[in-house]
XYZ file of N, CA, C and O in Angstrom:
648
model
N 133.412 -60.861 61.434
C 132.702 -61.014 62.981
C 131.417 -60.957 62.983
O 131.054 -61.680 63.850
N 130.860 -60.228 62.282
C 129.459 -59.933 62.406
C 128.488 -60.986 62.183
O 127.553 -61.522 62.761
N 128.995 -61.884 61.350
C 128.363 -63.135 60.797
C 128.674 -64.231 61.997
O 127.524 -64.738 62.369
N 129.858 -64.526 62.280
C 129.985 -65.099 63.703
C 129.166 -64.782 64.748
O 128.690 -65.791 65.621
N 129.113 -63.524 65.065
C 128.395 -63.101 66.395
C 127.065 -63.404 66.088
O 126.293 -63.589 67.112
N 126.602 -63.057 64.933
C 125.040 -63.157 64.866
C 124.694 -64.739 64.845
O 123.570 -65.135 65.368
N 125.474 -65.600 64.593
C 125.288 -67.222 64.872
C 125.170 -67.263 66.293
O 124.329 -68.175 66.857
N 126.206 -66.766 67.118
C 126.273 -66.931 68.433
C 124.980 -66.444 69.332
O 124.482 -67.009 70.067
N 125.246 -65.128 68.971
C 123.913 -64.404 69.760
C 122.613 -64.453 69.435
O 121.492 -64.056 70.106
N 122.497 -64.378 67.994
C 121.012 -64.080 67.465
C 120.579 -65.460 66.872
O 119.477 -65.494 66.480
N 121.375 -66.503 67.119
C 121.013 -67.888 66.814
C 120.615 -67.725 65.382
O 119.854 -68.704 64.761
N 121.309 -67.110 64.578
C 120.800 -67.170 63.015
C 121.627 -68.228 62.222
O 122.763 -68.748 62.684
N 120.960 -68.833 61.239
C 121.649 -69.891 60.589
C 122.117 -69.269 59.211
O 121.640 -68.628 58.333
N 123.543 -69.499 58.858
C 124.334 -69.026 57.907
C 124.293 -70.249 57.097
O 124.710 -71.337 57.436
N 124.229 -69.913 55.725
C 124.228 -71.175 54.641
C 125.871 -71.038 54.260
O 126.746 -70.211 54.525
N 126.072 -72.232 53.495
C 127.424 -72.181 52.903
C 127.950 -71.154 52.093
O 129.127 -70.632 52.367
N 126.970 -70.396 51.480
C 127.581 -69.369 50.519
C 128.110 -68.120 51.786
O 129.011 -67.401 51.219
N 127.257 -68.106 52.718
C 127.859 -67.018 53.584
C 129.101 -67.449 54.300
O 130.023 -66.420 54.473
N 129.305 -68.595 54.728
C 130.555 -68.889 55.146
C 131.841 -69.011 54.220
O 132.847 -68.524 54.420
N 131.402 -69.197 52.890
C 132.429 -69.030 51.843
C 132.853 -67.592 51.688
O 133.967 -67.232 51.402
N 131.612 -66.717 51.668
C 131.846 -65.437 51.596
C 132.922 -64.892 52.690
O 134.004 -64.080 52.532
N 132.615 -65.189 53.901
C 133.467 -64.761 55.010
C 134.807 -65.399 55.210
O 135.832 -64.613 55.381
N 135.002 -66.592 54.602
C 136.282 -67.178 54.594
C 137.085 -66.503 53.447
O 138.327 -66.273 53.730
N 136.536 -66.283 52.332
C 137.298 -65.627 51.118
C 137.671 -64.200 51.709
O 138.823 -63.616 51.636
N 136.920 -63.256 52.574
C 137.263 -62.163 53.046
C 138.376 -62.351 53.851
O 139.084 -61.556 53.940
N 138.174 -63.031 54.841
C 139.234 -63.393 55.721
C 140.519 -63.744 55.334
O 141.601 -63.253 55.922
N 140.763 -64.354 54.390
C 141.858 -64.924 53.621
C 142.370 -63.559 52.973
O 143.695 -63.550 53.118
N 141.743 -62.968 52.269
C 142.076 -61.739 51.585
C 142.692 -60.673 52.669
O 143.945 -60.146 52.429
N 141.911 -60.458 53.729
C 142.676 -59.471 54.721
C 143.560 -60.126 55.309
O 144.546 -59.453 55.827
N 143.750 -61.474 55.748
C 144.976 -62.054 56.231
C 146.220 -61.768 55.525
O 147.313 -61.573 55.834
N 145.926 -61.851 54.131
C 147.182 -61.837 53.061
C 147.689 -60.382 53.144
O 148.849 -60.272 52.984
N 146.727 -59.323 53.139
C 146.938 -58.110 53.128
C 147.948 -57.853 54.342
O 148.900 -57.060 54.385
N 147.470 -58.172 55.627
C 147.955 -57.885 56.853
C 149.375 -58.559 57.089
O 150.504 -58.085 57.198
N 149.556 -59.783 56.425
C 150.662 -60.686 56.436
C 151.751 -60.099 55.492
O 152.826 -59.862 56.077
N 151.430 -59.501 54.413
C 152.361 -58.920 53.408
C 152.902 -57.584 53.953
O 153.975 -57.269 53.804
N 152.045 -56.960 54.615
C 152.595 -55.509 55.408
C 153.688 -55.974 56.409
O 154.449 -55.143 56.476
N 153.413 -57.053 57.049
C 154.366 -57.606 58.085
C 155.711 -58.212 57.271
O 156.714 -57.625 57.744
N 155.572 -59.019 56.417
C 156.739 -59.831 55.758
C 157.417 -58.820 54.967
O 158.697 -59.031 54.850
N 156.800 -57.866 54.074
C 157.642 -57.002 53.334
C 157.968 -55.719 53.826
O 158.455 -54.670 53.363
N 157.733 -55.529 55.116
C 158.275 -54.370 55.886
C 159.384 -53.794 55.508
O 160.330 -54.790 56.008
N 159.775 -52.628 55.399
C 161.047 -52.210 55.111
C 161.575 -51.424 56.297
O 161.016 -50.142 56.549
N 162.160 -52.074 57.368
C 162.455 -51.560 58.467
C 163.625 -50.252 58.276
O 163.824 -49.614 59.298
N 164.442 -50.282 57.238
C 165.396 -49.221 57.017
C 164.758 -48.114 56.918
O 165.648 -46.827 57.098
N 163.680 -47.853 56.527
C 162.975 -46.550 56.327
C 162.805 -45.840 57.735
O 162.792 -44.543 57.561
N 162.659 -46.504 58.660
C 162.423 -45.836 60.038
C 161.141 -45.280 60.477
O 161.068 -44.459 61.590
N 160.120 -45.437 59.450
C 158.904 -44.695 59.827
C 158.159 -45.363 60.903
O 157.661 -44.897 61.917
N 158.105 -46.675 60.597
C 157.134 -47.552 61.394
C 157.907 -48.829 61.986
O 158.739 -49.340 60.920
N 157.867 -49.163 63.216
C 158.777 -50.252 63.531
C 158.026 -51.471 63.363
O 156.596 -51.365 63.091
N 158.408 -52.646 63.449
C 157.654 -53.833 63.416
C 156.505 -54.047 64.251
O 155.582 -54.337 63.941
N 156.859 -53.591 65.519
C 155.945 -53.754 66.726
C 154.760 -52.778 66.570
O 153.766 -53.333 66.683
N 155.074 -51.522 65.790
C 153.977 -50.747 65.706
C 153.098 -51.119 64.605
O 151.894 -51.120 64.546
N 153.426 -51.831 63.501
C 152.931 -52.418 62.472
C 151.870 -53.586 62.965
O 150.871 -53.671 62.641
N 152.377 -54.339 63.823
C 151.616 -55.545 64.434
C 150.621 -55.038 65.394
O 149.543 -55.306 65.294
N 150.983 -53.948 66.000
C 150.068 -53.381 66.836
C 148.975 -52.606 66.103
O 147.565 -52.837 66.574
N 149.086 -51.996 65.053
C 148.172 -51.518 64.174
C 147.091 -52.458 63.569
O 145.973 -52.129 63.634
N 147.676 -53.475 63.170
C 146.873 -54.645 62.898
C 146.124 -55.301 64.042
O 144.826 -55.528 63.663
N 146.500 -55.406 65.030
C 145.717 -55.994 66.251
C 144.569 -54.731 66.575
O 143.452 -55.335 66.803
N 144.858 -53.241 66.392
C 143.864 -52.437 66.859
C 142.641 -52.555 65.724
O 141.604 -52.361 66.076
N 143.096 -52.843 64.540
C 142.119 -52.732 63.579
C 141.215 -54.032 63.553
O 140.056 -53.835 63.618
N 141.776 -55.142 64.160
C 141.021 -56.313 64.284
C 139.988 -55.886 65.489
O 138.960 -56.638 65.372
N 140.459 -55.378 66.680
C 139.842 -54.896 67.869
C 138.588 -54.021 67.105
O 137.459 -54.164 67.771
N 138.904 -53.140 66.491
C 137.764 -52.136 66.155
C 136.770 -52.911 65.356
O 135.757 -52.567 65.587
N 137.228 -53.613 64.619
C 136.327 -54.663 63.619
C 135.385 -55.528 64.463
O 134.162 -55.579 64.434
N 135.937 -55.833 65.785
C 135.087 -56.895 66.741
C 134.264 -55.886 67.392
O 132.980 -56.404 67.584
N 134.525 -54.654 67.786
C 133.765 -53.910 68.304
C 132.425 -53.353 67.566
O 131.292 -53.286 68.002
N 132.817 -53.052 66.083
C 131.785 -52.710 65.107
C 130.900 -53.738 64.981
O 129.761 -53.536 64.840
N 131.475 -54.983 64.826
C 130.415 -56.220 64.726
C 129.635 -56.375 65.880
O 128.483 -56.635 65.869
N 130.023 -56.108 66.941
C 129.355 -56.477 68.226
C 128.244 -55.420 68.165
O 127.025 -55.505 68.685
N 128.684 -54.156 67.731
C 127.597 -53.095 67.738
C 126.436 -53.184 66.768
O 125.239 -53.270 67.313
N 126.833 -53.944 65.666
C 125.690 -54.287 64.707
C 124.726 -55.209 65.431
O 123.493 -55.210 65.244
N 125.265 -56.344 65.946
C 124.660 -57.301 66.539
C 123.529 -56.655 67.846
O 122.230 -57.056 67.718
N 123.994 -55.953 68.660
C 123.477 -55.329 69.934
C 122.352 -54.369 69.150
O 121.147 -54.350 69.883
N 122.561 -53.733 68.006
C 121.675 -52.891 67.372
C 120.298 -53.623 67.006
O 119.378 -53.314 66.962
N 120.850 -54.976 66.191
C 119.740 -55.611 65.801
C 119.043 -56.464 67.020
O 117.505 -56.412 66.779
N 119.416 -56.504 68.167
C 118.793 -57.015 69.047
C 117.658 -55.910 69.560
O 116.574 -56.263 69.890
N 118.192 -54.682 69.635
C 117.409 -53.678 70.181
C 116.202 -53.490 69.212
O 115.206 -53.333 69.706
N 116.422 -53.186 67.906
C 115.534 -53.052 66.827
C 114.423 -54.133 66.784
O 113.598 -53.848 66.858
N 115.205 -55.297 66.569
C 114.038 -56.298 66.062
C 113.321 -57.138 67.403
O 112.092 -57.325 67.340
N 114.342 -57.301 68.443
C 113.835 -58.169 69.538
C 112.851 -57.406 70.514
O 111.988 -57.601 71.133
N 113.404 -55.935 70.824
C 113.075 -54.870 71.838
C 111.843 -53.915 70.866
O 111.440 -53.197 71.742
N 112.021 -54.085 69.709
C 111.139 -53.267 68.896
C 111.530 -51.640 69.210
O 110.332 -50.941 69.491
N 112.505 -51.227 69.383
C 112.964 -49.862 69.673
C 113.064 -49.217 68.388
O 113.691 -49.593 67.449
N 112.694 -47.882 68.120
C 112.777 -47.295 66.877
C 114.018 -46.769 66.499
O 115.101 -46.841 67.505
N 114.352 -47.103 65.185
C 115.835 -46.619 64.954
C 116.421 -45.421 65.367
O 117.416 -45.148 65.581
N 115.624 -44.250 65.149
C 116.008 -42.834 65.628
C 116.355 -42.897 67.151
O 117.174 -42.126 67.440
N 115.867 -43.633 67.901
C 115.995 -43.968 69.508
C 117.108 -44.553 69.516
O 118.068 -44.205 70.633
N 117.478 -45.725 68.703
C 118.810 -46.297 68.934
C 120.134 -45.414 68.489
O 120.971 -45.320 69.126
N 119.744 -44.544 67.451
C 120.830 -43.715 67.045
C 121.036 -42.494 68.244
O 122.135 -42.303 68.337
N 119.914 -42.155 68.721
C 120.183 -41.184 69.843
C 120.883 -41.782 71.005
O 121.590 -41.177 71.622
N 120.396 -43.212 71.344
C 121.274 -43.514 72.474
C 122.794 -43.844 72.273
O 123.551 -43.535 72.937
N 123.103 -44.292 70.953
C 124.449 -44.353 70.457
C 125.016 -43.220 70.664
O 126.300 -43.142 71.151
N 124.488 -42.076 70.329
C 124.929 -40.650 70.241
C 125.390 -40.286 71.532
O 126.421 -39.636 72.070
N 124.393 -40.378 72.488
C 124.529 -39.978 73.853
C 125.603 -40.714 74.570
O 126.573 -40.099 75.160
N 125.827 -42.001 74.326
C 126.680 -42.780 74.967
C 128.276 -42.517 74.383
O 129.169 -42.392 75.227
N 128.086 -41.990 73.142
C 129.458 -41.801 72.521
C 130.045 -40.470 72.884
O 131.084 -40.408 73.212
N 129.100 -39.517 73.090
C 129.507 -38.087 73.758
C 129.850 -38.555 75.102
O 131.075 -37.904 75.430
N 129.243 -39.121 75.902
C 129.668 -39.387 77.412
C 131.076 -40.196 77.404
O 131.604 -39.596 78.282
N 131.088 -40.982 76.844
C 132.347 -42.100 76.660
C 133.474 -41.137 76.305
O 134.620 -41.218 76.819
N 133.389 -40.184 75.134
C 134.606 -39.448 74.781
C 134.848 -38.360 75.779
O 135.874 -38.068 75.948
N 133.889 -37.541 76.199
C 134.071 -36.444 77.066
C 134.597 -36.704 78.473
O 135.464 -36.107 78.960
N 134.365 -37.951 78.910
C 134.452 -38.252 80.301
C 135.683 -39.270 80.440
O 136.327 -39.128 81.530
N 135.825 -39.939 79.491
C 137.165 -40.802 79.425
C 137.993 -40.744 78.451
O 139.354 -40.572 78.931
N 137.796 -40.762 77.179
C 138.929 -40.969 76.035
C 139.829 -39.451 76.138
O 140.917 -39.423 76.054
N 138.866 -38.422 75.954
C 139.591 -37.327 75.657
C 140.062 -36.657 76.717
O 141.383 -36.386 76.706
N 140.024 -36.946 78.124
C 140.873 -36.445 79.275
C 142.048 -37.519 79.133
O 143.082 -36.823 79.706
N 141.859 -38.866 78.819
C 143.020 -39.464 78.945
C 144.014 -39.025 77.629
O 145.393 -38.772 77.999
N 143.564 -38.771 76.621
C 144.381 -38.210 75.457
C 144.960 -36.820 75.760
O 146.291 -36.714 75.426
N 144.341 -36.213 76.580
C 145.131 -34.820 77.004
C 146.183 -35.049 78.061
O 147.121 -34.000 77.995
N 146.167 -36.061 78.689
C 147.330 -36.280 79.570
C 148.480 -36.958 79.077
O 149.462 -37.236 79.544
N 148.273 -37.712 77.775
C 149.242 -38.325 77.208
C 150.353 -37.229 76.578
O 149.842 -36.363 75.822
N 151.571 -37.351 76.645
C 152.540 -36.425 76.338
C 152.608 -36.468 74.698
O 152.192 -37.629 74.157
N 152.674 -35.312 73.938
C 152.647 -35.273 72.490
C 153.430 -33.843 72.205
O 153.852 -33.083 72.945
N 153.102 -33.742 70.806
C 153.825 -32.491 70.363
C 152.935 -31.298 70.035
O 153.211 -30.153 69.670
N 151.595 -31.337 70.372
C 150.460 -30.474 70.369
C 150.482 -29.403 71.336
O 151.601 -29.192 72.011
N 149.634 -28.526 71.153
C 149.690 -27.270 72.325
C 149.645 -27.843 73.698
O 149.079 -28.881 73.833
N 150.400 -27.272 74.383
C 150.358 -27.644 75.988
C 151.169 -29.080 76.085
O 150.838 -29.695 77.119
N 151.707 -29.514 75.052
C 152.708 -30.790 74.992
C 151.692 -31.917 75.198
O 152.112 -32.755 75.939
N 150.609 -31.924 74.686
C 149.803 -32.917 75.039
C 149.412 -33.633 73.411
O 149.415 -33.138 72.803
N 149.061 -35.066 73.831
C 148.624 -35.599 72.577
C 147.280 -35.230 71.672
O 147.236 -34.868 70.567
N 146.273 -34.663 72.661
C 144.910 -34.332 72.085
C 144.646 -33.160 72.938
O 144.429 -33.432 74.379
N 144.288 -31.902 72.539
C 143.985 -30.870 73.507
C 142.574 -30.319 72.899
O 142.383 -29.589 72.035
N 141.609 -30.976 73.503
C 140.125 -30.682 73.439
C 139.799 -29.425 73.588
O 138.886 -28.832 72.925
N 140.328 -28.805 74.492
C 140.021 -27.318 74.835
C 140.438 -26.497 73.862
O 139.628 -25.549 73.189
N 141.704 -26.706 73.070
C 142.151 -25.880 72.216
C 141.308 -26.294 70.783
O 140.897 -25.223 70.187
N 140.699 -27.474 70.835
C 139.785 -27.631 69.562
C 138.392 -26.916 69.806
O 137.907 -26.408 68.737
N 138.010 -26.809 71.026
C 136.712 -26.063 71.199
C 136.967 -24.582 71.031
O 135.978 -24.066 70.363
N 138.064 -24.106 71.368
C 138.430 -22.718 71.091
C 138.451 -22.620 69.498
O 138.001 -21.348 68.968
N 139.036 -23.531 68.800
C 139.155 -23.228 67.290
C 137.869 -23.338 66.599
O 137.549 -22.507 65.906
N 136.836 -23.915 67.084
C 135.541 -23.995 66.492
C 134.923 -22.802 66.911
O 134.057 -22.330 66.012
N 134.957 -22.194 68.239
C 134.226 -21.091 68.471
C 134.889 -19.986 67.646
O 133.828 -18.923 67.485
N 135.898 -19.645 67.387
C 136.537 -18.781 66.775
C 136.450 -18.958 65.452
O 136.846 -17.976 64.605
N 135.994 -19.916 64.788
C 136.052 -20.231 63.131
C 134.736 -20.729 62.808
O 134.475 -21.928 63.159
N 133.854 -19.904 62.101
C 132.606 -20.279 61.850
C 132.436 -21.584 60.750
O 131.751 -22.486 60.776
N 133.407 -21.736 59.992
C 133.791 -22.591 58.923
C 134.013 -24.174 59.551
O 133.388 -24.898 59.095
N 134.946 -23.890 60.679
C 135.181 -25.096 61.172
C 133.899 -25.694 62.057
O 133.503 -26.893 62.113
N 133.302 -24.661 62.731
C 132.103 -25.029 63.469
C 131.054 -25.617 62.355
O 130.272 -26.694 62.742
N 130.716 -25.155 61.257
C 129.679 -25.460 60.120
C 130.044 -26.894 59.678
O 129.291 -27.738 59.618
N 131.469 -26.971 59.336
C 131.799 -28.360 58.993
C 131.759 -29.368 59.949
O 131.180 -30.379 59.590
N 131.932 -28.953 61.261
C 131.841 -30.144 62.364
C 130.450 -30.334 62.335
O 130.078 -31.732 62.697
N 129.372 -29.363 62.506
C 128.041 -29.852 62.589
C 127.384 -30.493 61.421
O 126.557 -31.331 61.538
N 128.092 -30.012 60.016
C 127.462 -30.869 58.958
C 128.073 -32.278 59.090
O 127.401 -33.197 59.018
N 129.176 -32.411 59.524
C 129.775 -33.990 59.695
C 128.959 -34.638 60.868
O 128.464 -35.674 60.391
N 128.591 -34.056 61.760
C 127.828 -34.633 62.928
C 126.212 -35.120 62.405
O 125.739 -36.221 62.460
N 125.562 -34.135 61.302
C 124.360 -34.459 60.744
C 124.586 -35.658 59.743
O 123.739 -36.570 59.843
N 125.511 -35.455 59.077
C 125.665 -36.703 58.049
C 125.964 -37.984 58.769
O 125.276 -39.177 58.406
N 126.680 -38.174 59.897
C 126.819 -39.411 60.635
C 125.431 -39.682 61.133
O 125.123 -41.054 61.314
N 124.670 -38.767 61.707
C 123.552 -39.175 62.408
C 122.512 -39.805 61.283
O 121.938 -40.847 61.497
N 122.370 -39.148 59.941
C 121.477 -39.596 59.012
C 122.025 -41.059 58.514
O 121.246 -41.888 58.398
N 123.136 -41.107 58.383
C 123.976 -42.406 58.032
C 123.403 -43.619 58.835
O 123.076 -44.594 58.417
N 123.743 -43.434 60.287
C 123.487 -44.262 61.060
C 121.765 -44.480 61.256
O 121.383 -45.771 61.341
N 121.008 -43.553 61.115
C 119.726 -43.717 61.163
C 119.283 -44.458 59.958
O 118.317 -45.491 59.965
N 119.671 -44.226 58.607
C 119.203 -44.995 57.372
C 119.810 -46.463 57.619
O 119.027 -47.334 57.238
N 121.081 -46.508 58.019
C 121.520 -47.881 58.069
C 120.760 -48.626 59.141
O 120.356 -49.836 58.808
N 120.298 -48.128 60.313
C 119.522 -49.008 61.210
C 118.034 -49.231 60.421
O 117.454 -50.077 61.059
N 117.681 -48.268 59.800
C 116.160 -48.508 59.281
C 116.250 -49.693 58.292
O 115.352 -50.387 58.225
N 117.284 -49.597 57.523
C 117.515 -51.103 56.527
C 117.689 -52.254 57.700
O 117.165 -53.262 57.288
N 118.394 -52.129 58.556
C 118.633 -53.307 59.558
C 117.145 -53.827 60.143
O 117.064 -54.895 60.194
N 116.338 -52.929 60.318
C 115.065 -53.296 60.907
C 114.371 -54.031 59.900
O 113.428 -54.901 60.158
N 114.568 -53.583 58.594
C 113.821 -54.527 57.244
C 114.482 -55.663 57.006
O 114.158 -56.613 56.850
N 115.722 -55.541 57.303
C 116.444 -56.824 56.887
C 117.433 -57.240 57.981
O 116.765 -57.514 59.054
N 118.596 -57.534 57.923
C 119.378 -58.057 59.227
C 120.811 -57.556 59.047
O 121.193 -56.966 57.962
N 121.344 -57.549 59.987
C 122.948 -57.038 60.103
C 123.734 -57.837 59.356
O 124.968 -57.979 59.145
C-alpha cells in the first residue's frame, strides 16, 4: 500500500522492478490468506469462517493505515522540514489522546471475561503497574524502545524515502 499511496500522494515514479516486487508480495499474501480460508477446519470450533475473513480484512485495514502513516510522515519530514523527533512526539501525543479518550473507554464497556466483566480494564492495568515495579519498568522500557525505533526510522526516511 505504501508504494501505491506514494505514487498517488507524493507523485513518486515507481519503476518496473518496484511494481514487480509489490505484485510478488501481494500474490504471496493473497495465497496465504486464501489458503487459510479454503483449508479452514470448521470442526475444530475455535474460529468461525466469518471471524477468519474479518481477521484478514482487519489486517488489510491495518496495513493501509500503516502505509498512510508512512506517506504522511514523509510529507511532514521532507516537504515541511519537520525534525523527526518532533514527528515522533506528535505521533506519540496523538496516540495517547486517541487511546485514552476513545479506544480504551470503548473497550472498557465491551462485555468480556476480565475484571468487572469488561473486555479491557484500563483502570486495573494502571493499578497493576503501580503495584508492581517490574511491570512498570518493562512498560517504560517498551515505551522507550518504540520511541527510539520510530525516531531512527524517521531519520532514515528523512535521508531516503518511505
